JSON list of C-alpha atoms in Angstrom, two decimals:
[
{"chain": "A", "resi": 142, "resn": "MET", "atom": "CA", "xyz": [-40.11, 62.48, -1.52]},
{"chain": "A", "resi": 143, "resn": "GLY", "atom": "CA", "xyz": [-38.56, 59.46, -3.22]},
{"chain": "A", "resi": 144, "resn": "ASP", "atom": "CA", "xyz": [-41.11, 56.81, -2.29]},
{"chain": "A", "resi": 145, "resn": "ALA", "atom": "CA", "xyz": [-44.52, 56.95, -3.92]},
{"chain": "A", "resi": 146, "resn": "ARG", "atom": "CA", "xyz": [-46.14, 54.77, -1.25]},
{"chain": "A", "resi": 147, "resn": "VAL", "atom": "CA", "xyz": [-44.94, 57.06, 1.54]},
{"chain": "A", "resi": 148, "resn": "LEU", "atom": "CA", "xyz": [-46.21, 60.06, -0.41]},
{"chain": "A", "resi": 149, "resn": "ALA", "atom": "CA", "xyz": [-49.56, 58.32, -0.97]},
{"chain": "A", "resi": 150, "resn": "ALA", "atom": "CA", "xyz": [-49.99, 57.51, 2.72]},
{"chain": "A", "resi": 151, "resn": "GLU", "atom": "CA", "xyz": [-49.26, 61.12, 3.63]},
{"chain": "A", "resi": 152, "resn": "VAL", "atom": "CA", "xyz": [-51.74, 62.39, 1.02]},
{"chain": "A", "resi": 153, "resn": "PHE", "atom": "CA", "xyz": [-54.41, 60.09, 2.45]},
{"chain": "A", "resi": 154, "resn": "GLN", "atom": "CA", "xyz": [-53.78, 61.38, 5.96]},
{"chain": "A", "resi": 155, "resn": "ILE", "atom": "CA", "xyz": [-54.13, 64.96, 4.71]},
{"chain": "A", "resi": 156, "resn": "ILE", "atom": "CA", "xyz": [-57.44, 64.03, 3.07]},
{"chain": "A", "resi": 157, "resn": "CYS", "atom": "CA", "xyz": [-58.62, 62.32, 6.28]},
{"chain": "A", "resi": 158, "resn": "GLY", "atom": "CA", "xyz": [-57.84, 65.45, 8.27]},
{"chain": "A", "resi": 159, "resn": "ARG", "atom": "CA", "xyz": [-60.04, 67.47, 5.92]},
{"chain": "A", "resi": 160, "resn": "LEU", "atom": "CA", "xyz": [-62.88, 64.93, 6.18]},
{"chain": "A", "resi": 161, "resn": "ALA", "atom": "CA", "xyz": [-62.70, 65.08, 9.98]},
{"chain": "A", "resi": 162, "resn": "GLU", "atom": "CA", "xyz": [-62.99, 68.87, 9.79]},
{"chain": "A", "resi": 163, "resn": "ARG", "atom": "CA", "xyz": [-65.99, 68.51, 7.46]},
{"chain": "A", "resi": 164, "resn": "ALA", "atom": "CA", "xyz": [-67.66, 65.76, 9.50]},
{"chain": "A", "resi": 165, "resn": "GLY", "atom": "CA", "xyz": [-70.88, 67.74, 9.88]},
{"chain": "A", "resi": 166, "resn": "ASP", "atom": "CA", "xyz": [-71.21, 68.21, 6.12]},
{"chain": "A", "resi": 167, "resn": "LEU", "atom": "CA", "xyz": [-70.40, 64.56, 5.56]},
{"chain": "A", "resi": 168, "resn": "ARG", "atom": "CA", "xyz": [-73.14, 63.55, 7.98]},
{"chain": "A", "resi": 169, "resn": "HIS", "atom": "CA", "xyz": [-75.76, 65.71, 6.23]},
{"chain": "A", "resi": 170, "resn": "LEU", "atom": "CA", "xyz": [-74.79, 64.38, 2.81]},
{"chain": "A", "resi": 171, "resn": "ALA", "atom": "CA", "xyz": [-74.97, 60.79, 4.03]},
{"chain": "A", "resi": 172, "resn": "GLU", "atom": "CA", "xyz": [-78.44, 61.35, 5.46]},
{"chain": "A", "resi": 173, "resn": "ALA", "atom": "CA", "xyz": [-79.62, 62.89, 2.18]},
{"chain": "A", "resi": 174, "resn": "GLY", "atom": "CA", "xyz": [-78.99, 59.50, 0.58]},
{"chain": "A", "resi": 175, "resn": "SER", "atom": "CA", "xyz": [-77.70, 60.97, -2.69]},
{"chain": "A", "resi": 176, "resn": "PRO", "atom": "CA", "xyz": [-74.25, 60.08, -4.04]},
{"chain": "A", "resi": 177, "resn": "PHE", "atom": "CA", "xyz": [-71.69, 62.78, -3.31]},
{"chain": "A", "resi": 178, "resn": "ASP", "atom": "CA", "xyz": [-68.54, 61.34, -4.86]},
{"chain": "A", "resi": 179, "resn": "GLY", "atom": "CA", "xyz": [-67.85, 64.73, -6.45]},
{"chain": "A", "resi": 180, "resn": "TRP", "atom": "CA", "xyz": [-67.89, 66.37, -3.02]},
{"chain": "A", "resi": 181, "resn": "LEU", "atom": "CA", "xyz": [-65.30, 63.87, -1.79]},
{"chain": "A", "resi": 182, "resn": "GLU", "atom": "CA", "xyz": [-63.06, 64.62, -4.77]},
{"chain": "A", "resi": 183, "resn": "GLY", "atom": "CA", "xyz": [-63.42, 68.35, -4.19]},
{"chain": "A", "resi": 184, "resn": "GLU", "atom": "CA", "xyz": [-62.57, 68.12, -0.49]},
{"chain": "A", "resi": 185, "resn": "ALA", "atom": "CA", "xyz": [-59.55, 65.93, -1.26]},
{"chain": "A", "resi": 186, "resn": "PHE", "atom": "CA", "xyz": [-58.31, 68.46, -3.81]},
{"chain": "A", "resi": 187, "resn": "LEU", "atom": "CA", "xyz": [-58.79, 71.38, -1.42]},
{"chain": "A", "resi": 188, "resn": "ALA", "atom": "CA", "xyz": [-57.03, 69.50, 1.41]},
{"chain": "A", "resi": 189, "resn": "CYS", "atom": "CA", "xyz": [-53.93, 68.93, -0.73]},
{"chain": "A", "resi": 190, "resn": "ARG", "atom": "CA", "xyz": [-54.08, 72.33, -2.40]},
{"chain": "A", "resi": 191, "resn": "GLU", "atom": "CA", "xyz": [-54.00, 74.05, 1.00]},
{"chain": "A", "resi": 192, "resn": "ARG", "atom": "CA", "xyz": [-50.85, 72.11, 1.89]},
{"chain": "A", "resi": 193, "resn": "GLN", "atom": "CA", "xyz": [-49.12, 72.57, -1.48]},
{"chain": "A", "resi": 194, "resn": "ALA", "atom": "CA", "xyz": [-46.92, 75.47, -0.39]},
{"chain": "A", "resi": 195, "resn": "ASP", "atom": "CA", "xyz": [-45.71, 74.07, 2.93]},
{"chain": "A", "resi": 196, "resn": "TYR", "atom": "CA", "xyz": [-45.54, 70.35, 2.14]},
{"chain": "A", "resi": 197, "resn": "PRO", "atom": "CA", "xyz": [-44.46, 70.88, -0.70]},
{"chain": "A", "resi": 198, "resn": "PHE", "atom": "CA", "xyz": [-46.27, 69.19, -3.58]},
{"chain": "A", "resi": 199, "resn": "ASP", "atom": "CA", "xyz": [-45.06, 70.03, -7.09]},
{"chain": "A", "resi": 200, "resn": "GLU", "atom": "CA", "xyz": [-48.65, 69.88, -8.33]},
{"chain": "A", "resi": 201, "resn": "VAL", "atom": "CA", "xyz": [-52.17, 69.25, -7.13]},
{"chain": "A", "resi": 202, "resn": "ALA", "atom": "CA", "xyz": [-54.65, 68.54, -9.91]},
{"chain": "A", "resi": 203, "resn": "ALA", "atom": "CA", "xyz": [-58.40, 68.02, -9.62]},
{"chain": "A", "resi": 204, "resn": "ARG", "atom": "CA", "xyz": [-60.01, 65.34, -11.77]},
{"chain": "A", "resi": 205, "resn": "PRO", "atom": "CA", "xyz": [-56.97, 64.64, -14.00]},
{"chain": "A", "resi": 206, "resn": "THR", "atom": "CA", "xyz": [-57.50, 62.65, -17.18]},
{"chain": "A", "resi": 207, "resn": "TYR", "atom": "CA", "xyz": [-55.85, 59.28, -17.64]},
{"chain": "A", "resi": 208, "resn": "GLY", "atom": "CA", "xyz": [-54.63, 60.62, -20.96]},
{"chain": "A", "resi": 209, "resn": "SER", "atom": "CA", "xyz": [-52.46, 63.09, -19.05]},
{"chain": "A", "resi": 210, "resn": "GLU", "atom": "CA", "xyz": [-50.48, 60.05, -17.88]},
{"chain": "A", "resi": 211, "resn": "GLY", "atom": "CA", "xyz": [-50.04, 58.70, -21.40]},
{"chain": "A", "resi": 212, "resn": "ILE", "atom": "CA", "xyz": [-52.94, 56.23, -21.32]},
{"chain": "A", "resi": 213, "resn": "LYS", "atom": "CA", "xyz": [-54.57, 55.90, -24.73]},
{"chain": "A", "resi": 214, "resn": "GLU", "atom": "CA", "xyz": [-57.89, 54.67, -26.07]},
{"chain": "A", "resi": 215, "resn": "ALA", "atom": "CA", "xyz": [-58.01, 51.75, -28.51]},
{"chain": "A", "resi": 216, "resn": "ASP", "atom": "CA", "xyz": [-57.86, 54.21, -31.43]},
{"chain": "A", "resi": 217, "resn": "GLY", "atom": "CA", "xyz": [-54.69, 55.81, -30.08]},
{"chain": "A", "resi": 218, "resn": "ARG", "atom": "CA", "xyz": [-56.27, 59.01, -28.78]},
{"chain": "A", "resi": 219, "resn": "PRO", "atom": "CA", "xyz": [-55.52, 60.09, -25.19]},
{"chain": "A", "resi": 220, "resn": "MET", "atom": "CA", "xyz": [-57.92, 58.52, -22.71]},
{"chain": "A", "resi": 221, "resn": "THR", "atom": "CA", "xyz": [-60.43, 61.15, -21.62]},
{"chain": "A", "resi": 222, "resn": "GLU", "atom": "CA", "xyz": [-61.77, 59.35, -18.52]},
{"chain": "A", "resi": 223, "resn": "ARG", "atom": "CA", "xyz": [-60.96, 61.21, -15.33]},
{"chain": "A", "resi": 224, "resn": "GLY", "atom": "CA", "xyz": [-59.65, 60.19, -11.95]},
{"chain": "A", "resi": 225, "resn": "GLY", "atom": "CA", "xyz": [-60.34, 62.07, -8.73]},
{"chain": "A", "resi": 226, "resn": "LEU", "atom": "CA", "xyz": [-56.99, 63.62, -7.82]},
{"chain": "A", "resi": 227, "resn": "ARG", "atom": "CA", "xyz": [-53.31, 63.77, -8.80]},
{"chain": "A", "resi": 228, "resn": "VAL", "atom": "CA", "xyz": [-50.63, 64.96, -6.37]},
{"chain": "A", "resi": 229, "resn": "GLY", "atom": "CA", "xyz": [-46.88, 65.16, -6.86]},
{"chain": "A", "resi": 230, "resn": "GLY", "atom": "CA", "xyz": [-45.35, 65.25, -10.29]},
{"chain": "A", "resi": 231, "resn": "THR", "atom": "CA", "xyz": [-41.59, 65.12, -9.71]},
{"chain": "A", "resi": 232, "resn": "GLY", "atom": "CA", "xyz": [-39.63, 63.99, -12.76]},
{"chain": "A", "resi": 233, "resn": "GLU", "atom": "CA", "xyz": [-40.39, 63.37, -16.42]},
{"chain": "A", "resi": 234, "resn": "PRO", "atom": "CA", "xyz": [-43.93, 62.43, -17.54]},
{"chain": "A", "resi": 235, "resn": "GLY", "atom": "CA", "xyz": [-44.32, 58.68, -17.49]},
{"chain": "A", "resi": 236, "resn": "HIS", "atom": "CA", "xyz": [-41.61, 58.27, -14.87]},
{"chain": "A", "resi": 237, "resn": "HIS", "atom": "CA", "xyz": [-42.48, 60.87, -12.29]},
{"chain": "A", "resi": 238, "resn": "LEU", "atom": "CA", "xyz": [-43.35, 60.47, -8.65]},
{"chain": "A", "resi": 239, "resn": "TRP", "atom": "CA", "xyz": [-47.05, 61.04, -8.08]},
{"chain": "A", "resi": 240, "resn": "VAL", "atom": "CA", "xyz": [-50.22, 59.82, -6.49]},
{"chain": "A", "resi": 241, "resn": "PHE", "atom": "CA", "xyz": [-53.23, 59.28, -8.76]},
{"chain": "A", "resi": 242, "resn": "ALA", "atom": "CA", "xyz": [-56.45, 58.63, -6.84]},
{"chain": "A", "resi": 243, "resn": "GLU", "atom": "CA", "xyz": [-59.99, 57.48, -7.48]},
{"chain": "A", "resi": 244, "resn": "PHE", "atom": "CA", "xyz": [-62.77, 57.94, -4.90]},
{"chain": "A", "resi": 245, "resn": "VAL", "atom": "CA", "xyz": [-65.63, 55.49, -4.38]},
{"chain": "A", "resi": 246, "resn": "LEU", "atom": "CA", "xyz": [-68.58, 56.13, -2.10]},
{"chain": "A", "resi": 247, "resn": "LEU", "atom": "CA", "xyz": [-70.53, 53.31, -0.46]},
{"chain": "A", "resi": 248, "resn": "LEU", "atom": "CA", "xyz": [-73.68, 54.89, 0.89]},
{"chain": "A", "resi": 249, "resn": "ASP", "atom": "CA", "xyz": [-76.41, 53.52, 3.14]},
{"chain": "A", "resi": 250, "resn": "GLY", "atom": "CA", "xyz": [-79.74, 53.17, 1.38]},
{"chain": "A", "resi": 251, "resn": "GLU", "atom": "CA", "xyz": [-80.81, 51.37, -1.76]},
{"chain": "A", "resi": 252, "resn": "GLN", "atom": "CA", "xyz": [-77.38, 50.37, -3.06]},
{"chain": "A", "resi": 253, "resn": "ARG", "atom": "CA", "xyz": [-76.87, 46.67, -3.56]},
{"chain": "A", "resi": 254, "resn": "LEU", "atom": "CA", "xyz": [-73.66, 44.71, -3.18]},
{"chain": "A", "resi": 255, "resn": "GLU", "atom": "CA", "xyz": [-73.58, 44.29, -6.96]},
{"chain": "A", "resi": 256, "resn": "ASP", "atom": "CA", "xyz": [-73.57, 48.07, -7.38]},
{"chain": "A", "resi": 257, "resn": "TRP", "atom": "CA", "xyz": [-70.77, 48.49, -4.82]},
{"chain": "A", "resi": 258, "resn": "ARG", "atom": "CA", "xyz": [-68.73, 45.79, -6.53]},
{"chain": "A", "resi": 259, "resn": "ALA", "atom": "CA", "xyz": [-69.22, 47.34, -9.96]},
{"chain": "A", "resi": 260, "resn": "LYS", "atom": "CA", "xyz": [-68.07, 50.77, -8.72]},
{"chain": "A", "resi": 261, "resn": "THR", "atom": "CA", "xyz": [-64.96, 49.49, -6.94]},
{"chain": "A", "resi": 262, "resn": "GLU", "atom": "CA", "xyz": [-63.97, 47.12, -9.75]},
{"chain": "A", "resi": 263, "resn": "ALA", "atom": "CA", "xyz": [-64.38, 49.81, -12.41]},
{"chain": "A", "resi": 264, "resn": "ALA", "atom": "CA", "xyz": [-62.16, 52.18, -10.41]},
{"chain": "A", "resi": 265, "resn": "ALA", "atom": "CA", "xyz": [-59.53, 49.45, -9.94]},
{"chain": "A", "resi": 266, "resn": "VAL", "atom": "CA", "xyz": [-59.50, 48.59, -13.65]},
{"chain": "A", "resi": 267, "resn": "ARG", "atom": "CA", "xyz": [-58.95, 52.24, -14.56]},
{"chain": "A", "resi": 268, "resn": "LEU", "atom": "CA", "xyz": [-56.13, 52.62, -12.03]},
{"chain": "A", "resi": 269, "resn": "LEU", "atom": "CA", "xyz": [-54.40, 49.44, -13.19]},
{"chain": "A", "resi": 270, "resn": "ARG", "atom": "CA", "xyz": [-54.09, 50.92, -16.68]},
{"chain": "A", "resi": 271, "resn": "LEU", "atom": "CA", "xyz": [-51.50, 53.30, -15.24]},
{"chain": "A", "resi": 272, "resn": "GLY", "atom": "CA", "xyz": [-48.99, 50.46, -15.00]},
{"chain": "A", "resi": 273, "resn": "TRP", "atom": "CA", "xyz": [-46.05, 50.26, -12.60]},
{"chain": "A", "resi": 274, "resn": "LYS", "atom": "CA", "xyz": [-44.13, 53.48, -12.73]},
{"chain": "A", "resi": 275, "resn": "ARG", "atom": "CA", "xyz": [-42.70, 55.46, -9.82]},
{"chain": "A", "resi": 276, "resn": "SER", "atom": "CA", "xyz": [-46.19, 56.14, -8.65]},
{"chain": "A", "resi": 277, "resn": "ALA", "atom": "CA", "xyz": [-49.01, 55.06, -6.41]},
{"chain": "A", "resi": 278, "resn": "SER", "atom": "CA", "xyz": [-52.46, 54.43, -7.83]},
{"chain": "A", "resi": 279, "resn": "ILE", "atom": "CA", "xyz": [-54.79, 54.56, -4.87]},
{"chain": "A", "resi": 280, "resn": "MET", "atom": "CA", "xyz": [-58.47, 54.01, -4.35]},
{"chain": "A", "resi": 281, "resn": "VAL", "atom": "CA", "xyz": [-60.09, 55.83, -1.45]},
{"chain": "A", "resi": 282, "resn": "VAL", "atom": "CA", "xyz": [-63.33, 54.14, -0.38]},
{"chain": "A", "resi": 283, "resn": "VAL", "atom": "CA", "xyz": [-65.71, 55.91, 1.99]},
{"chain": "A", "resi": 284, "resn": "ALA", "atom": "CA", "xyz": [-68.57, 53.96, 3.59]},
{"chain": "A", "resi": 285, "resn": "ALA", "atom": "CA", "xyz": [-71.18, 56.10, 5.34]},
{"chain": "A", "resi": 286, "resn": "GLY", "atom": "CA", "xyz": [-74.53, 55.31, 6.91]},
{"chain": "A", "resi": 287, "resn": "ARG", "atom": "CA", "xyz": [-76.68, 54.73, 9.95]},
{"chain": "A", "resi": 288, "resn": "GLY", "atom": "CA", "xyz": [-75.19, 52.96, 12.95]},
{"chain": "A", "resi": 289, "resn": "ASP", "atom": "CA", "xyz": [-71.76, 51.39, 12.67]},
{"chain": "A", "resi": 290, "resn": "ALA", "atom": "CA", "xyz": [-71.65, 51.18, 8.88]},
{"chain": "A", "resi": 291, "resn": "GLU", "atom": "CA", "xyz": [-68.47, 49.12, 8.75]},
{"chain": "A", "resi": 292, "resn": "ALA", "atom": "CA", "xyz": [-69.68, 46.56, 11.29]},
{"chain": "A", "resi": 293, "resn": "ASP", "atom": "CA", "xyz": [-73.27, 46.45, 10.07]},
{"chain": "A", "resi": 294, "resn": "TRP", "atom": "CA", "xyz": [-72.21, 45.92, 6.47]},
{"chain": "A", "resi": 295, "resn": "ALA", "atom": "CA", "xyz": [-69.37, 43.51, 7.29]},
{"chain": "A", "resi": 296, "resn": "ASP", "atom": "CA", "xyz": [-70.80, 40.63, 5.25]},
{"chain": "A", "resi": 297, "resn": "ASP", "atom": "CA", "xyz": [-71.38, 42.80, 2.19]},
{"chain": "A", "resi": 298, "resn": "LEU", "atom": "CA", "xyz": [-68.00, 44.51, 2.48]},
{"chain": "A", "resi": 299, "resn": "ALA", "atom": "CA", "xyz": [-66.34, 41.10, 2.72]},
{"chain": "A", "resi": 300, "resn": "GLY", "atom": "CA", "xyz": [-67.56, 40.50, -0.84]},
{"chain": "A", "resi": 301, "resn": "LEU", "atom": "CA", "xyz": [-65.71, 43.53, -2.20]},
{"chain": "A", "resi": 302, "resn": "PRO", "atom": "CA", "xyz": [-62.23, 42.58, -3.45]},
{"chain": "A", "resi": 303, "resn": "ALA", "atom": "CA", "xyz": [-60.88, 46.13, -3.10]},
{"chain": "A", "resi": 304, "resn": "TRP", "atom": "CA", "xyz": [-62.12, 46.53, 0.49]},
{"chain": "A", "resi": 305, "resn": "ASN", "atom": "CA", "xyz": [-60.08, 43.54, 1.58]},
{"chain": "A", "resi": 306, "resn": "ARG", "atom": "CA", "xyz": [-56.78, 44.46, -0.04]},
{"chain": "A", "resi": 307, "resn": "PRO", "atom": "CA", "xyz": [-53.91, 45.53, 2.25]},
{"chain": "A", "resi": 308, "resn": "LEU", "atom": "CA", "xyz": [-54.43, 49.03, 3.56]},
{"chain": "A", "resi": 309, "resn": "LEU", "atom": "CA", "xyz": [-52.15, 51.84, 2.44]},
{"chain": "A", "resi": 310, "resn": "ALA", "atom": "CA", "xyz": [-52.47, 53.58, 5.82]},
{"chain": "A", "resi": 311, "resn": "ALA", "atom": "CA", "xyz": [-54.56, 53.46, 8.96]},
{"chain": "A", "resi": 312, "resn": "PRO", "atom": "CA", "xyz": [-58.23, 54.14, 8.10]},
{"chain": "A", "resi": 313, "resn": "ILE", "atom": "CA", "xyz": [-60.21, 57.02, 9.52]},
{"chain": "A", "resi": 314, "resn": "ARG", "atom": "CA", "xyz": [-63.47, 56.40, 11.35]},
{"chain": "A", "resi": 315, "resn": "LEU", "atom": "CA", "xyz": [-65.93, 59.18, 12.16]},
{"chain": "A", "resi": 316, "resn": "VAL", "atom": "CA", "xyz": [-68.80, 58.60, 14.59]},
{"chain": "A", "resi": 317, "resn": "PHE", "atom": "CA", "xyz": [-71.55, 61.20, 14.72]},
{"chain": "A", "resi": 318, "resn": "PRO", "atom": "CA", "xyz": [-73.56, 62.00, 17.89]},
{"chain": "A", "resi": 319, "resn": "ASP", "atom": "CA", "xyz": [-76.82, 60.67, 16.46]},
{"chain": "A", "resi": 320, "resn": "GLY", "atom": "CA", "xyz": [-75.42, 57.23, 15.68]},
{"chain": "A", "resi": 321, "resn": "TRP", "atom": "CA", "xyz": [-74.34, 57.63, 12.07]},
{"chain": "A", "resi": 322, "resn": "SER", "atom": "CA", "xyz": [-70.77, 56.83, 11.06]},
{"chain": "A", "resi": 323, "resn": "ALA", "atom": "CA", "xyz": [-68.33, 56.99, 8.18]},
{"chain": "A", "resi": 324, "resn": "THR", "atom": "CA", "xyz": [-65.14, 55.09, 7.45]},
{"chain": "A", "resi": 325, "resn": "ALA", "atom": "CA", "xyz": [-62.47, 56.02, 4.89]},
{"chain": "A", "resi": 326, "resn": "ARG", "atom": "CA", "xyz": [-59.92, 53.48, 3.70]},
{"chain": "A", "resi": 327, "resn": "ALA", "atom": "CA", "xyz": [-57.15, 53.78, 1.13]},
{"chain": "A", "resi": 328, "resn": "PHE", "atom": "CA", "xyz": [-55.75, 50.95, -0.95]},
{"chain": "A", "resi": 329, "resn": "ASP", "atom": "CA", "xyz": [-52.73, 50.97, -3.24]},
{"chain": "A", "resi": 330, "resn": "VAL", "atom": "CA", "xyz": [-54.27, 49.12, -6.16]},
{"chain": "A", "resi": 331, "resn": "LYS", "atom": "CA", "xyz": [-50.92, 48.27, -7.76]},
{"chain": "A", "resi": 332, "resn": "ARG", "atom": "CA", "xyz": [-48.76, 47.41, -4.77]},
{"chain": "A", "resi": 333, "resn": "ASP", "atom": "CA", "xyz": [-46.64, 45.06, -6.85]},
{"chain": "A", "resi": 334, "resn": "PRO", "atom": "CA", "xyz": [-46.67, 44.04, -10.55]},
{"chain": "A", "resi": 335, "resn": "ALA", "atom": "CA", "xyz": [-47.51, 40.49, -9.48]},
{"chain": "A", "resi": 336, "resn": "ASP", "atom": "CA", "xyz": [-50.60, 41.61, -7.55]},
{"chain": "A", "resi": 337, "resn": "LEU", "atom": "CA", "xyz": [-53.94, 40.97, -9.20]},
{"chain": "A", "resi": 338, "resn": "LEU", "atom": "CA", "xyz": [-57.30, 42.22, -8.02]},
{"chain": "A", "resi": 339, "resn": "VAL", "atom": "CA", "xyz": [-59.03, 38.93, -7.28]},
{"chain": "A", "resi": 340, "resn": "VAL", "atom": "CA", "xyz": [-62.71, 39.20, -8.10]},
{"chain": "A", "resi": 341, "resn": "ALA", "atom": "CA", "xyz": [-64.98, 37.30, -5.71]},
{"chain": "A", "resi": 342, "resn": "ALA", "atom": "CA", "xyz": [-67.30, 34.70, -7.20]},
{"chain": "A", "resi": 343, "resn": "ARG", "atom": "CA", "xyz": [-70.71, 36.11, -7.97]}
]
């Protein structure tokens, strides 16, 4: 596994397979209307953990701190904020091959575009602090709701800078029998050192 982007795309596909298997749970959580970002992180961890022996991954870590990757606070202490998942870990710290992921949930209901933008931008800012090592910093965004969530929310999603970045891999789309749907997309936030996350005008 010498290419972090290839590894990241494969990790995303493993996560998507788990979400497809848990489609019924995903549907119930979406209908409940309560954020379940933690559930997404847990399912992603379990998906990769189950494949650790046969893939193989050198490590699968749930909710790793940014400090574990050498990121420090302004006072020099290790950064305690957590991501959603870390997979890989080949090589020396700071120069090893891994995937570090954040998960953002866009849920049908009372959320406003401003709230969606704030969540995705905050995740991107955290991921960009990781710099450009032999790694992939990915954001997995899941949109779930009534009807065709992706089509129905097209105008709002168009205002999210992260949603419109180049995809890391083909997205997954789940359609439930009663008309609800969910879409999962993955974006490599730091595709190239020259890339900047362009924030749409407010």
